[in-house]
Amino acid sequence: MPMIKITLNGQAREIAGGSSVAELLALSGADRQQVAVVVNEQIVRPEERKARILEENDQVDVLVFAGGG
Amino acid sequence: MPMIKITLNGQAREIAGGSSVAELLALSGADRQQVAVVVNEQIVRPEERKARILEENDQVDVLVFAGGG
Amino acid sequence: MPMIKITLNGQAREIAGGSSVAELLALSGADRQQVAVVVNEQIVRPEERKARILEENDQVDVLVFAGGG
Amino acid sequence: MPMIKITLNGQAREIAGGSSVAELLALSGADRQQVAVVVNEQIVRPEERKARILEENDQVDVLVFAGGG
Amino acid sequence: MDPLQLGTYSFSSRLLLGTGKFGSARAMLDAVRSSGTQLVTVALRRFNREQAEDDLFGPLSEIGGITLMPNTSGAATAKEAVRAAHISRELSGSPFIKVEIHPNPHHLMPDPIETYEACRILASEGFLVMPYIPADPVLAKRLEDVGCTSVMPLGSAIGSGQGLSTAAMVSIIIRESGIPVIVDAGLRSPSEACAAMEMGCEAVLVNSAVAVARDPAAMAAAFARAVEAGRQARTAGIMPKSGTAVATSPLTSFLGSAT
Amino acid sequence: MDPLQLGTYSFSSRLLLGTGKFGSARAMLDAVRSSGTQLVTVALRRFNREQAEDDLFGPLSEIGGITLMPNTSGAATAKEAVRAAHISRELSGSPFIKVEIHPNPHHLMPDPIETYEACRILASEGFLVMPYIPADPVLAKRLEDVGCTSVMPLGSAIGSGQGLSTAAMVSIIIRESGIPVIVDAGLRSPSEACAAMEMGCEAVLVNSAVAVARDPAAMAAAFARAVEAGRQARTAGIMPKSGTAVATSPLTSFLGSAT
Amino acid sequence: MDPLQLGTYSFSSRLLLGTGKFGSARAMLDAVRSSGTQLVTVALRRFNREQAEDDLFGPLSEIGGITLMPNTSGAATAKEAVRAAHISRELSGSPFIKVEIHPNPHHLMPDPIETYEACRILASEGFLVMPYIPADPVLAKRLEDVGCTSVMPLGSAIGSGQGLSTAAMVSIIIRESGIPVIVDAGLRSPSEACAAMEMGCEAVLVNSAVAVARDPAAMAAAFARAVEAGRQARTAGIMPKSGTAVATSPLTSFLGSAT
Amino acid sequence: MDPLQLGTYSFSSRLLLGTGKFGSARAMLDAVRSSGTQLVTVALRRFNREQAEDDLFGPLSEIGGITLMPNTSGAATAKEAVRAAHISRELSGSPFIKVEIHPNPHHLMPDPIETYEACRILASEGFLVMPYIPADPVLAKRLEDVGCTSVMPLGSAIGSGQGLSTAAMVSIIIRESGIPVIVDAGLRSPSEACAAMEMGCEAVLVNSAVAVARDPAAMAAAFARAVEAGRQARTAGIMPKSGTAVATSPLTSFLGSAT
């Protein structure tokens, strides 16, 4: 299956076309903690991540809580 | 000639119909110094004051500079 | 027995000649607590108070601890 | 004439026996300004300096005003 | 002590703790524990599998009794702050949001215009909005009027440790405010936190002073004690200042009697 | 916390409490108890059968764990202070003496010349001498040299509540001193006591701030907490001040990525 | 001294004087003269024939060398301030306007939101806009960005005489600003005005401290001197602070030589 | 301005200048001239033909109108100070002596015991004694009682530039003193000198702040102006502080009339 280009946390990246957000998280090792996912400025809830298929040029941000004041 | 009601510096007042702003200033003793005149929120310049005839219910403010910080 | 004049805490006072410091304390109601006694600038210890007989013009101070900073 | 040992401003120094304080100042280049002279803790006034002959082991201090707060 | 009321939430601790700048997640967690804090700030960051320790959500949840207050750090406009708030709520499940909009990295001072706009929007969306603001009495009142839960005026620049340099303005804010006033940023030592509480702050938010201390956990405990002391003093009634001395001891002259 | 060492005595509390100016003996005793203090000042006064409540010796003894530190208040000269010390020791059985010589009732400031002389004599007699002094670094050092157990520089005028107005000089005294430095007089609130401890004072002596508080017992507890907080902060390593801001949160620009 | 540049105007005096609160017009005019000020604030008031002395336009014009800077006092919104500015310009013929929007009569603190909006509009209309603002670094910068001629952060509440309580924030504003920073409000004495100039303010605006002095004309002269001293010190290079003592005299030990 | 009276001497300038730490004798002399000072401190040093420029007697005499006030720097005891005073008078022909006894080179703080003893002796010998002292109200009064002409409490450590850190104590000294109080040491900038004069000091003594300025002559002039401003403000009647704001402009609501 052909690869597609997306942006993950600001970095260009290729993944297999048809991959879901959930698959991207697994590939990225981001499936073992609570993360927030934003695709093209839209929040993607945990329950939507399996169904949400990524498309060419999607802007994906995966966010966690770090130390802050 | 009939009197008309106006408001001068917040106070109700009657003057002869057809009076000009200039005449009002003279009546008020406000013609011997530099003042700003506002009629119904419009500034009335010195050169316009003779020509500007007051009408019933006009809101007139006559202002000077006082001490301020 | 003749009375003698002493000064107690700055006040002139008469007591029976031959009285002891201990008797003065008892008369003054100062025998129910810890007090310091100074006679003519000399400290009179508790054990000495029975034996120490007061004489004319003795300066007696009876002191306690009050609130202080 | 034999030399004698004195201390000038804390430094050991030899001069010709019989020298006066005035001569010492001249030798030291200290005769062109106002100085205070102390010999063995005694102040030697300007008018006394010619007459005052230095002796073995004299402690001489020659002082001026420097910057101070 | 009387609890701190923020919206419908009630906290027994009046010390809010930030989690930035600690030497390690462990040091931060020890400080959180020893501080007894119940409201903790965190910041969004992009996930990085190489820095899994970055992720504080799990460890903080394990402590128990901790409510998260994400901040909007990094936002330079109201729009960005609102977006950060939405993402943060998604992740934290907490209604608290610390609105923090500081466009200038040199002094990290808050932008009053953008902050006001962001707070207006977020309060209307039901967030418990806690803005980090300049010590500006009118801004504070206007933020109360648009529904903020608290206002958090700065004591001095973030991380500067210059203390409560804005005391005069903060005391005006307190006098006029109908919502809790919490000093945030700049506090260097427990005495400054104590002083803020004596002035009438309802709580203080501390981060750098604990994070960079030689012993963060001990410093966190010291701040906790100082905050309690300041609150207790406030309610016990602090003496007025006097222009002159007032003796505490009898000045009886008996000692001179014979001299 | 590490104990306070004064001569051969060791105290777990670093808060010394004065007993003057309280509304009642009961209020004073409650404050002593809730403060946890172990070293308490008292003053000599002529016995007056009409004011039996004046006598604090009995009630203070009953509390237990309290050591008395009589003061020489009322003395205007070294000679009077020495006499007061002798009488006080007779009554207290304690080796501690607070040397307090202030000839001027308007400001109650200590006399350095008379104080120095009195301390020299009393130290040579084996007293544990604790002089109340102006915040004078050389005087403090000379008092150490003649055998004082501690020096107690004033923060501001007795009872004025103007706080640690002498901070700059007190910090020099602390830096140079080989004996404990204890701030005495002028402290108004717990935050000021906390700040004194952060500076490096070994203890603080408070009286008016507790005695005239609306709730003296609560205020005494607040001071106790603040003193502990200050000591703990001192040992935990207080952050340095910085001229500039230092971020506590990541300033990642992801939020602006799409704007 | 180097002149103060405001827009296209250049002033040799760096002391701006307010004209309110004086005991009489004569006292005010004497103070204006002895201060050497060249930029003077006035306020709009409704004409009242019973208080002809209210009218300061004539008397101030007669002094010569005085430029008027009317303020917008009384305005509670941007809209009102803009209207006041238009009327004032009509009357003064001066492009200067002091934007002053303080809704709360208890503290007279400026409203940052309304002030920002009013300044944006007035600057675009060509006024030389001088806003009275809270000591808020970001607000100050944004006002510069919309074209203000100067920013005038408050030192403390108007008429309170509490001095430069906002010094920490004002120094950040100065560091970041591309336009003159002028401290307005709260200064109580010449030393405070001098300190503001030493910090880097380009000028100070004083009113109450002169108006309510026992001798306003003398106080005005004192402020003028202090402002010059502060400016001169700023340019002469003020020494840095040092943590330790540095001797100014030789510590030669000759005196001890024989002891 | 009213003259400064010291003993039988009267000075129109209230700025005393020290001559230490200047980059060159020329820089010092220029500063003396531009300061307008009439009373200048100098220190004894052993003559050294290699450093003829050390000798300031000649150059200072040439300026004219300058009275010398030698100091006793280097003395560690009363005895050494008395000896230095005798030598200095021999050289200066001036009755003024600045008694300065500071045994500790780390902080250069004055020794109150030795200073008191030296002043007692020198005053009895007819010197006009000007002691450099800690800010100690009772010491100051005792020095007045033994005949000192003035007392010169320190603001902060010599050369530290930490300003009037002792303000609280200095104001008590001023209130109680029957002789002129002159702040000596620690002043960093003209605003601090001005503040000292506003408090009621009769003069100030400055050295380091002028000597180490980038432009000493300009800084000397700035101090002179600031001292005059402070004196003038003192006599013109400085406004009291107020806890609240007091309007300086009419708050007429005409602007809102139609909104």
CSV table of N, CA, C and O in Angstrom, one decimal, chain B residues 26-52:
chain,number,residue,atom,x,y,z
B,26,ALA,N,-22.8,85.1,25.9
B,26,ALA,CA,-22.8,86.5,26.4
B,26,ALA,C,-23.7,86.5,27.6
B,26,ALA,O,-23.3,87.0,28.7
B,27,LEU,N,-24.9,86.0,27.5
B,27,LEU,CA,-25.8,85.9,28.7
B,27,LEU,C,-25.2,85.2,29.9
B,27,LEU,O,-25.4,85.6,31.0
B,28,SER,N,-24.4,84.2,29.6
B,28,SER,CA,-23.8,83.4,30.7
B,28,SER,C,-22.5,84.0,31.2
B,28,SER,O,-21.9,83.4,32.1
B,29,GLY,N,-22.1,85.0,30.7
B,29,GLY,CA,-20.8,85.6,31.1
B,29,GLY,C,-19.6,84.8,30.7
B,29,GLY,O,-18.6,84.8,31.3
B,30,ALA,N,-19.8,84.0,29.6
B,30,ALA,CA,-18.8,83.1,29.2
B,30,ALA,C,-18.1,83.6,27.9
B,30,ALA,O,-17.6,82.8,27.1
B,31,ASP,N,-18.2,84.9,27.7
B,31,ASP,CA,-17.7,85.4,26.4
B,31,ASP,C,-16.4,86.2,26.6
B,31,ASP,O,-15.8,86.7,25.7
B,32,ARG,N,-15.9,86.2,27.9
B,32,ARG,CA,-14.7,86.9,28.1
B,32,ARG,C,-13.5,86.0,28.2
B,32,ARG,O,-12.4,86.4,28.5
B,33,GLN,N,-13.7,84.7,28.0
B,33,GLN,CA,-12.5,83.8,28.0
B,33,GLN,C,-12.6,82.7,26.9
B,33,GLN,O,-13.7,82.6,26.3
B,34,GLN,N,-11.6,82.0,26.8
B,34,GLN,CA,-11.6,80.9,25.9
B,34,GLN,C,-12.4,79.8,26.4
B,34,GLN,O,-12.2,79.3,27.6
B,35,VAL,N,-13.5,79.4,25.7
B,35,VAL,CA,-14.3,78.2,26.2
B,35,VAL,C,-14.5,77.3,25.0
B,35,VAL,O,-14.3,77.7,23.9
B,36,ALA,N,-14.8,76.0,25.4
B,36,ALA,CA,-15.2,75.1,24.3
B,36,ALA,C,-16.7,74.9,24.5
B,36,ALA,O,-17.2,74.9,25.6
B,37,VAL,N,-17.4,74.8,23.3
B,37,VAL,CA,-18.8,74.7,23.4
B,37,VAL,C,-19.2,73.4,22.6
B,37,VAL,O,-18.7,73.1,21.5
B,38,VAL,N,-20.0,72.6,23.3
B,38,VAL,CA,-20.5,71.4,22.7
B,38,VAL,C,-22.1,71.4,22.7
B,38,VAL,O,-22.7,71.6,23.8
B,39,VAL,N,-22.7,71.3,21.5
B,39,VAL,CA,-24.1,71.2,21.5
B,39,VAL,C,-24.5,69.9,20.9
B,39,VAL,O,-24.1,69.5,19.8
B,40,ASN,N,-25.3,69.1,21.7
B,40,ASN,CA,-25.7,67.8,21.3
B,40,ASN,C,-24.5,67.0,20.8
B,40,ASN,O,-24.5,66.4,19.8
B,41,GLU,N,-23.4,67.1,21.7
B,41,GLU,CA,-22.2,66.3,21.4
B,41,GLU,C,-21.4,66.8,20.2
B,41,GLU,O,-20.4,66.2,19.9
B,42,GLN,N,-21.8,67.8,19.6
B,42,GLN,CA,-21.1,68.4,18.5
B,42,GLN,C,-20.3,69.6,19.0
B,42,GLN,O,-20.9,70.5,19.6
B,43,ILE,N,-19.0,69.7,18.7
B,43,ILE,CA,-18.2,70.9,19.0
B,43,ILE,C,-18.7,72.0,18.1
B,43,ILE,O,-18.8,71.9,16.9
B,44,VAL,N,-18.9,73.2,18.7
B,44,VAL,CA,-19.2,74.4,17.9
B,44,VAL,C,-18.0,75.4,18.0
B,44,VAL,O,-17.8,75.9,19.1
B,45,ARG,N,-17.4,75.5,16.9
B,45,ARG,CA,-16.2,76.4,16.9
B,45,ARG,C,-16.5,77.8,17.1
B,45,ARG,O,-17.6,78.2,16.8
B,46,PRO,N,-15.6,78.6,17.6
B,46,PRO,CA,-15.8,80.1,17.8
B,46,PRO,C,-16.5,80.7,16.5
B,46,PRO,O,-17.5,81.4,16.6
B,47,GLU,N,-15.9,80.4,15.4
B,47,GLU,CA,-16.4,81.1,14.2
B,47,GLU,C,-17.8,80.7,13.8
B,47,GLU,O,-18.5,81.4,13.0
B,48,GLU,N,-18.3,79.6,14.4
B,48,GLU,CA,-19.7,79.1,14.0
B,48,GLU,C,-20.7,79.6,15.0
B,48,GLU,O,-21.9,79.4,14.9
B,49,ARG,N,-20.3,80.2,16.1
B,49,ARG,CA,-21.2,80.4,17.3
B,49,ARG,C,-22.2,81.5,17.0
B,49,ARG,O,-23.3,81.4,17.5
B,50,LYS,N,-21.9,82.5,16.2
B,50,LYS,CA,-22.9,83.5,15.9
B,50,LYS,C,-24.0,82.9,15.1
B,50,LYS,O,-25.2,83.1,15.3
B,51,ALA,N,-23.6,82.0,14.1
B,51,ALA,CA,-24.6,81.5,13.1
B,51,ALA,C,-25.4,80.4,13.7
B,51,ALA,O,-26.6,80.1,13.3
B,52,ARG,N,-24.9,79.7,14.7
B,52,ARG,CA,-25.6,78.5,15.2
B,52,ARG,C,-26.7,78.9,16.2
B,52,ARG,O,-26.5,79.4,17.2
